[in-house]
Coordinates of N, CA, C and O in Angstrom, one line a residue:
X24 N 44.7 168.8 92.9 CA 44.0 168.0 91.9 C 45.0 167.1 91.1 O 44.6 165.9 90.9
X25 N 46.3 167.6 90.8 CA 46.8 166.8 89.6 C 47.3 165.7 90.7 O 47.0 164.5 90.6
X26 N 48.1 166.2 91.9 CA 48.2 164.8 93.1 C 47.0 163.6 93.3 O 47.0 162.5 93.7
X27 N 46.1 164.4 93.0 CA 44.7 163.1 93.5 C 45.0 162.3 92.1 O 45.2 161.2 92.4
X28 N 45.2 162.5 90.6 CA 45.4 161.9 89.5 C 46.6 161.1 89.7 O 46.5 159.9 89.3
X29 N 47.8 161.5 90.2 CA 48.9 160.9 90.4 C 48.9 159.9 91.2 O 49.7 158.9 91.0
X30 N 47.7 159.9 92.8 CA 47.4 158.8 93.5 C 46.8 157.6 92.4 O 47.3 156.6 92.2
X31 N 45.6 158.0 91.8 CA 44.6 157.1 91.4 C 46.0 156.3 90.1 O 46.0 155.1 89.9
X32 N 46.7 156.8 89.5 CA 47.8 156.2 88.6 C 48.6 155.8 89.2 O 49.0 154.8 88.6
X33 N 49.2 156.0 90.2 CA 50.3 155.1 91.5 C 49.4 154.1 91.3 O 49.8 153.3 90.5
X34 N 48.0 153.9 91.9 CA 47.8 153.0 92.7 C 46.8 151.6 91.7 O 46.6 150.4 92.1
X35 N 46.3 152.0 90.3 CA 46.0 151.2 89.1 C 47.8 150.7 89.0 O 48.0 149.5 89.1
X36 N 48.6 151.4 88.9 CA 50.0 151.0 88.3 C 50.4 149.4 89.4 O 50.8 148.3 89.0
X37 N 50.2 149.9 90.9 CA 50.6 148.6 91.2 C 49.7 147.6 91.8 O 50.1 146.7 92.5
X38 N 48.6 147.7 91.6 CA 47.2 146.7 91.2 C 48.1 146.1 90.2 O 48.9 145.2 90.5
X39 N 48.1 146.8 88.8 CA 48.4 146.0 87.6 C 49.7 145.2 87.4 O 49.9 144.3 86.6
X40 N 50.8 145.8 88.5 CA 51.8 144.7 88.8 C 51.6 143.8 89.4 O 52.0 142.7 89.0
X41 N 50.9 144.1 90.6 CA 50.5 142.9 91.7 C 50.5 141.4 91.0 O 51.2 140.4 91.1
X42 N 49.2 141.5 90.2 CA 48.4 140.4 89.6 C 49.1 139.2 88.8 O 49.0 138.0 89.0
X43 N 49.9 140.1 87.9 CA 51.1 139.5 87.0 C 52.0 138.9 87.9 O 52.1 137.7 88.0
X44 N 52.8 139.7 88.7 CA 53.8 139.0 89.4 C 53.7 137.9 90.5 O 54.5 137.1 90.7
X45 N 52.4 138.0 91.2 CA 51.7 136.7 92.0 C 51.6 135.1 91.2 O 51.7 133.9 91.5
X46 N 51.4 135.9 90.0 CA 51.1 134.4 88.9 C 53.1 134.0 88.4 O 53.6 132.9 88.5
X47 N 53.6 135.3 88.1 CA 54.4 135.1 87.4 C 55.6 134.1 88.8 O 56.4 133.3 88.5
X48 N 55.3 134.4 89.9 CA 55.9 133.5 91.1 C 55.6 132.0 91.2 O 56.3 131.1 91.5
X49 N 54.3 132.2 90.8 CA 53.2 130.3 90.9 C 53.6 130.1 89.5 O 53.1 129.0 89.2
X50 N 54.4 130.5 88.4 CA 54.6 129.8 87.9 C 56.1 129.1 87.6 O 56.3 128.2 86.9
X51 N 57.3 129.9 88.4 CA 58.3 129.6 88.4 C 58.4 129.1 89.4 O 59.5 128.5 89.4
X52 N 57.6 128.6 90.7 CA 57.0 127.2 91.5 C 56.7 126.3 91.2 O 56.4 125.4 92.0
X53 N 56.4 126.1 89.8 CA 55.8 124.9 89.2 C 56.8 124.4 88.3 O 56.8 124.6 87.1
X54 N 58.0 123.4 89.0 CA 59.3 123.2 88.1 C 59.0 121.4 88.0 O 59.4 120.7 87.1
X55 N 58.2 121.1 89.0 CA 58.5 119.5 89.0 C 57.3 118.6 87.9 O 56.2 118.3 88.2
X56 N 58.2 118.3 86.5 CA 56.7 117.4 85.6 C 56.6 116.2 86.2 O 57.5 115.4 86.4
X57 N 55.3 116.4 86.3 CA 54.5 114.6 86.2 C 53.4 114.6 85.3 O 53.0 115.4 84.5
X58 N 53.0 113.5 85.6 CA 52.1 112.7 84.6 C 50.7 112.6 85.3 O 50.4 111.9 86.2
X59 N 49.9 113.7 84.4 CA 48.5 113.8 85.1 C 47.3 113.5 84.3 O 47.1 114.4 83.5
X60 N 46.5 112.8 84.4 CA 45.2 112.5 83.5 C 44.2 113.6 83.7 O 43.8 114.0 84.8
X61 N 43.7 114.1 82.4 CA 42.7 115.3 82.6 C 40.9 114.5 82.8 O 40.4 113.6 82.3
X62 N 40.5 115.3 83.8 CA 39.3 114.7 84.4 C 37.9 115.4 84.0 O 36.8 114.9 84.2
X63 N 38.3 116.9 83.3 CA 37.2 117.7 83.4 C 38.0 118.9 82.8 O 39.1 118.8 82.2
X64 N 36.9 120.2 83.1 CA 37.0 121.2 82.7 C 36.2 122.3 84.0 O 35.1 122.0 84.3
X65 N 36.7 123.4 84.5 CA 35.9 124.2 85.3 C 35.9 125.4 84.8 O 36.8 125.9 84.2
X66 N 34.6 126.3 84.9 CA 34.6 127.8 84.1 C 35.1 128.3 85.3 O 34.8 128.1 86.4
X67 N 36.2 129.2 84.7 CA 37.1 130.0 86.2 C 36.8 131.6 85.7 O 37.5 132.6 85.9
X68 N 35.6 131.7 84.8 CA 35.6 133.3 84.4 C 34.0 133.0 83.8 O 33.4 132.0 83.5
X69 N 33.6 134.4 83.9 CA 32.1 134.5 83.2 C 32.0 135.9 83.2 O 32.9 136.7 83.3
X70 N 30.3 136.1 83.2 CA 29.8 137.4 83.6 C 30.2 138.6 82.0 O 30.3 138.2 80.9
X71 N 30.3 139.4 82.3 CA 30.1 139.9 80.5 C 30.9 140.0 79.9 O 31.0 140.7 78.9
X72 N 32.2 139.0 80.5 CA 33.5 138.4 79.6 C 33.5 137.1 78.8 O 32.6 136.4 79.3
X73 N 34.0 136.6 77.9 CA 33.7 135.6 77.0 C 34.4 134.7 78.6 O 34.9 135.3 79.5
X74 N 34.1 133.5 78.4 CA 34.2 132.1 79.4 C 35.2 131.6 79.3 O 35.4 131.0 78.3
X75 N 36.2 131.5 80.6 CA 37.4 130.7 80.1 C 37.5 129.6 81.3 O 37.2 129.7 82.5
X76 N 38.1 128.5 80.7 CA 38.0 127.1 81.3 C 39.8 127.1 81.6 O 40.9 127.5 81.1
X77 N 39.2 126.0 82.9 CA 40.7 125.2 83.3 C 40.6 123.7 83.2 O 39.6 123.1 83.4
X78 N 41.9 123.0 82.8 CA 41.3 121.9 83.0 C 41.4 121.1 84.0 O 42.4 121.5 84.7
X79 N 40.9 120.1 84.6 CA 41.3 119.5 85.7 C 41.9 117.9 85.6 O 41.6 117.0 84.9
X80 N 43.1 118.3 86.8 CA 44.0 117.1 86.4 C 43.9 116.1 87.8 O 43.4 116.4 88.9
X81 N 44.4 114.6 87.3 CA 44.2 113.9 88.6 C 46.1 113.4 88.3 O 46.5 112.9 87.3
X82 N 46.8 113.7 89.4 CA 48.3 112.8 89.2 C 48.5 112.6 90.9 O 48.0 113.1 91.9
X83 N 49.7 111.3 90.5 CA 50.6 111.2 91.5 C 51.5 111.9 91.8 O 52.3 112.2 90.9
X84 N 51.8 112.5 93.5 CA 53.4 112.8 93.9 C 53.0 112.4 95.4 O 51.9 112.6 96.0
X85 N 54.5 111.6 95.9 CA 54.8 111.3 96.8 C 53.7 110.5 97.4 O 53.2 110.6 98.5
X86 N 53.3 109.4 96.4 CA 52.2 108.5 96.7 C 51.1 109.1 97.2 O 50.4 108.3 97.8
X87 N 50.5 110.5 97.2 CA 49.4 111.0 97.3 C 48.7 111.2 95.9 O 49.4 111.6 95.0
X88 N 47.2 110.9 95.7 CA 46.3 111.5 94.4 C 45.9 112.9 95.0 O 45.4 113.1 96.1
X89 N 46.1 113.5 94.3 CA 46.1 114.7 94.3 C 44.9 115.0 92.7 O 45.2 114.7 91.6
X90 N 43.9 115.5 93.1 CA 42.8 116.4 91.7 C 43.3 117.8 92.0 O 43.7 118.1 93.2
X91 N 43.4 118.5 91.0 CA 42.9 120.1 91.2 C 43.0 120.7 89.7 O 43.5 120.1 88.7
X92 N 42.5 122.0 89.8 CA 42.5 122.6 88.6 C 43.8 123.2 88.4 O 44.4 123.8 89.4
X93 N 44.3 123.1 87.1 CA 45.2 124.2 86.5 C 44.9 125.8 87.1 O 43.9 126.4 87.5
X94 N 46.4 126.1 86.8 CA 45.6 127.8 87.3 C 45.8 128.7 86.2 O 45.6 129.9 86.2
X95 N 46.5 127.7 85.0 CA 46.2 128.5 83.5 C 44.6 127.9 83.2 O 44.0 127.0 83.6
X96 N 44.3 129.1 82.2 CA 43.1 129.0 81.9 C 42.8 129.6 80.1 O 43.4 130.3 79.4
X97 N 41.5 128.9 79.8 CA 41.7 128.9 78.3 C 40.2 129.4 77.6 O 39.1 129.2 78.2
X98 N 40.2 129.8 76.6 CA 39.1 129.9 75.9 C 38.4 128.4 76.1 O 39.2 127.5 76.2
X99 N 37.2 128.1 76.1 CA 36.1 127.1 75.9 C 36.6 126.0 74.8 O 36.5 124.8 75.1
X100 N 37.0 126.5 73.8 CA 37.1 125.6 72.3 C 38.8 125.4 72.6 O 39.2 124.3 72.2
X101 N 39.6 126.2 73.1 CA 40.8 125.7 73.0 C 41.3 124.7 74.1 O 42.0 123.7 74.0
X102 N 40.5 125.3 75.2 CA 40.6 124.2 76.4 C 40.3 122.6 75.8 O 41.1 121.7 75.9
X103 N 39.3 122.4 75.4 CA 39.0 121.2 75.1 C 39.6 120.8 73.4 O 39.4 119.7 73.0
X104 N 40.2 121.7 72.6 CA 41.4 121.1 72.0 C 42.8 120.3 72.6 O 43.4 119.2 72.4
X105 N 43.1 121.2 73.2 CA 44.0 120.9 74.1 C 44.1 119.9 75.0 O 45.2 119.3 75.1
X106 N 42.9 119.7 75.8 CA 42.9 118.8 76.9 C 42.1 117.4 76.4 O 40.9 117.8 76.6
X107 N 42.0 116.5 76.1 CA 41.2 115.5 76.0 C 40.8 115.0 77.0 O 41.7 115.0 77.8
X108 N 39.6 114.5 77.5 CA 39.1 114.0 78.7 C 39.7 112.8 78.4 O 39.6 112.2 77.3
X109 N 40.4 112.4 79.8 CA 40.8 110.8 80.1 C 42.1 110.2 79.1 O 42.6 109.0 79.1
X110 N 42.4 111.2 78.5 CA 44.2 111.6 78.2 C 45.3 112.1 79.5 O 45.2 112.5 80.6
X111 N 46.5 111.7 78.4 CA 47.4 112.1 79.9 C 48.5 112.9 79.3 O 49.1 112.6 78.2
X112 N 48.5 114.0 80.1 CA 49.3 115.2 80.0 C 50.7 115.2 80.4 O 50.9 114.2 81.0
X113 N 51.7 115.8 80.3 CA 52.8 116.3 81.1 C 52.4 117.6 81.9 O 52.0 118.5 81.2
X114 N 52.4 117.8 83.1 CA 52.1 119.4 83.6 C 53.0 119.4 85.0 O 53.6 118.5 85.5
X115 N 52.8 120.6 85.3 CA 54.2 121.2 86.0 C 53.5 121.4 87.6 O 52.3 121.9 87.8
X116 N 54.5 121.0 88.7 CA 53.6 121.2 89.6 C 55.1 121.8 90.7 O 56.3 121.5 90.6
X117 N 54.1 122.9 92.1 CA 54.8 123.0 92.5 C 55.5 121.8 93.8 O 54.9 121.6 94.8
X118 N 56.7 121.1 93.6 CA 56.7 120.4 94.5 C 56.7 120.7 96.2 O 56.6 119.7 97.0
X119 N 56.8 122.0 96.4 CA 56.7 122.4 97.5 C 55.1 122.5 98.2 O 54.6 122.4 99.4
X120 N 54.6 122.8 97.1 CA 52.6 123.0 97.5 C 52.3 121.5 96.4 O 51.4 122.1 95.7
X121 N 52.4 120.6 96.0 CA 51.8 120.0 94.8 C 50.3 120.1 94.2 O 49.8 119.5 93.2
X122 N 49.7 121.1 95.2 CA 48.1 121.2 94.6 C 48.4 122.3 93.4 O 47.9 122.3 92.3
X123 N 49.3 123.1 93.7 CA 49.7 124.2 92.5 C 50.1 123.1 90.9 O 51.0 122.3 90.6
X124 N 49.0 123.5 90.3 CA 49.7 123.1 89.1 C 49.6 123.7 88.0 O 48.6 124.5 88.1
X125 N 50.1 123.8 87.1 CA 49.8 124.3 85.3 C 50.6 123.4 84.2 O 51.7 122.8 84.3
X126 N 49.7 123.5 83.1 CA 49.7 122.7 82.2 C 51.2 123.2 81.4 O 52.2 122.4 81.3
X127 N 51.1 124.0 81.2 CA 52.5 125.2 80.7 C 53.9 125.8 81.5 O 53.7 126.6 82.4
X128 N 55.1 125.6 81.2 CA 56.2 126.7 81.9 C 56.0 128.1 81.6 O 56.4 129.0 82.4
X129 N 55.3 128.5 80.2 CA 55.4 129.5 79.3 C 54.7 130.7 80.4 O 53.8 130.3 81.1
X130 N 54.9 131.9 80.5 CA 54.4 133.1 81.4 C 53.3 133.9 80.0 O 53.7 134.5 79.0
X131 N 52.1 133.6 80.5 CA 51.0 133.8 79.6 C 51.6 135.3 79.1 O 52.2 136.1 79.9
X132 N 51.3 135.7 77.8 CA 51.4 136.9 77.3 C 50.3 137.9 77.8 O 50.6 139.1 77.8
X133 N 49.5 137.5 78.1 CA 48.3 138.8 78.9 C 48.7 139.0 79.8 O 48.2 140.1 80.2
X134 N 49.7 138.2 80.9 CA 50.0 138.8 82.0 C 51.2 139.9 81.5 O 51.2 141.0 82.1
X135 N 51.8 139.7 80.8 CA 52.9 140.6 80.6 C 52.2 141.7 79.7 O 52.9 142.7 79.5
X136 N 51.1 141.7 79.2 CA 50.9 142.9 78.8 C 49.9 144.0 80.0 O 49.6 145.2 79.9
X137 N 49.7 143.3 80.8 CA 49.7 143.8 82.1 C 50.0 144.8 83.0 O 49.4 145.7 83.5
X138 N 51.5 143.8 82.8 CA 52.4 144.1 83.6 C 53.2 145.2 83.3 O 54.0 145.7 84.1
X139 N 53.0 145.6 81.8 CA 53.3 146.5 80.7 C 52.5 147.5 81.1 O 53.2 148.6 81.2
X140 N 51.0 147.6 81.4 CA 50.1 148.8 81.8 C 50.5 148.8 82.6 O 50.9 150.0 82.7
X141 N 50.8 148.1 83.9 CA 50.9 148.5 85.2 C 52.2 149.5 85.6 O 52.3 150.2 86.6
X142 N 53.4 149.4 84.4 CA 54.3 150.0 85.0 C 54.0 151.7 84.4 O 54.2 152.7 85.0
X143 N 53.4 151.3 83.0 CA 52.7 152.5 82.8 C 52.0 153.4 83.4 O 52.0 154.6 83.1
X144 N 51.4 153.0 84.1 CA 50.6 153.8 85.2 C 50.9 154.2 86.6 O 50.4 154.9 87.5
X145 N 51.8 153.6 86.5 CA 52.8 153.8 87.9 C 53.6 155.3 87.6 O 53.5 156.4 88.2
X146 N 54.6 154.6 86.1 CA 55.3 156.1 86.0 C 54.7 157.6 85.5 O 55.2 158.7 85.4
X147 N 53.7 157.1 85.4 CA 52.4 158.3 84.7 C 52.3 159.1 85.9 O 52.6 160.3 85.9
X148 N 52.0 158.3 87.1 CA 51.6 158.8 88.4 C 52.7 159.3 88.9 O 52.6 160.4 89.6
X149 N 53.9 158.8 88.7 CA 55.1 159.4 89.4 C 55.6 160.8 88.8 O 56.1 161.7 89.5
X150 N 55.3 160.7 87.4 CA 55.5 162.1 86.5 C 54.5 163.2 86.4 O 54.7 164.4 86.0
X151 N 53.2 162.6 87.0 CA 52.5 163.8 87.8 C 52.7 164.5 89.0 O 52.6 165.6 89.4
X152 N 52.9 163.5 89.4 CA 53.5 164.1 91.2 C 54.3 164.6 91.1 O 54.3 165.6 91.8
X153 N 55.4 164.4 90.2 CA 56.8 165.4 90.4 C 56.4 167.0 89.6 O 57.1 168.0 89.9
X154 N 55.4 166.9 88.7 CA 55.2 168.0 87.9 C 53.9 168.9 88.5 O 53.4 169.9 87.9
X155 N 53.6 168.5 89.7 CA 52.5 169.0 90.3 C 53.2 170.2 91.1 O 52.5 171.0 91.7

């Protein structure tokens, strides 16, 4: 029994790493700024969570226009403080993929608090197994 608790806590623990560190990679890929005009807003969340928006950017690299959305994402009211439609931003893109972009270098604090449960539940699980 306490082993089946120690699986289901291993395996929440590195879900909850996974997520953070995927992002936390796409964002230390995103080193090269340019100059991108915001075009919009897309809802990238719903359902019986409050709604959070990305914005969408149009820039140049390597003489290609490139649209796509940020892959940071924001409350509704901050998003569009933040982004003015048909304003131009500084945002960070990967130059290796350039469709990767985000408006921010900063590593959002919800992923690190995360990343914080995840290791929690990892060692929870590991300190069951061993005491099983």
């Amino acid at each position: 029994e306490k082993l089946r608790y120690a699986a289901v806590s291993c395996s929440l623990g590195l879900i909850f790493i996974c997520f953070p560190l995927f992002i936390l990679i796409k964002y230390k890929n995103c080193t090269q700024p340019v100059m991108a005009k915001c075009i919009g807003y897309k809802t990238v969340s719903g359902g019986r969570q409050p709604r959070r928006y990305a914005p969408k950017f149009v820039y140049m690299f390597n003489d290609e226009k490139i649209e796509m959305w940020s892959f940071t994402s924001y409350y509704k009211r901050k998003c569009k403080k933040l982004f003015i439609e048909n304003e131009d931003y500084e945002i960070y893109i990967n130059p290796n993929l350039p469709k990767y972009c985000t408006d921010k270098r900063t590593y959002p604090i919800s992923n690190v608090v995360l990343l914080a449960f995840g290791i929690a539940f990892l060692l929870l699980g590991v300190y069951i197994a061993i005491n099983a």
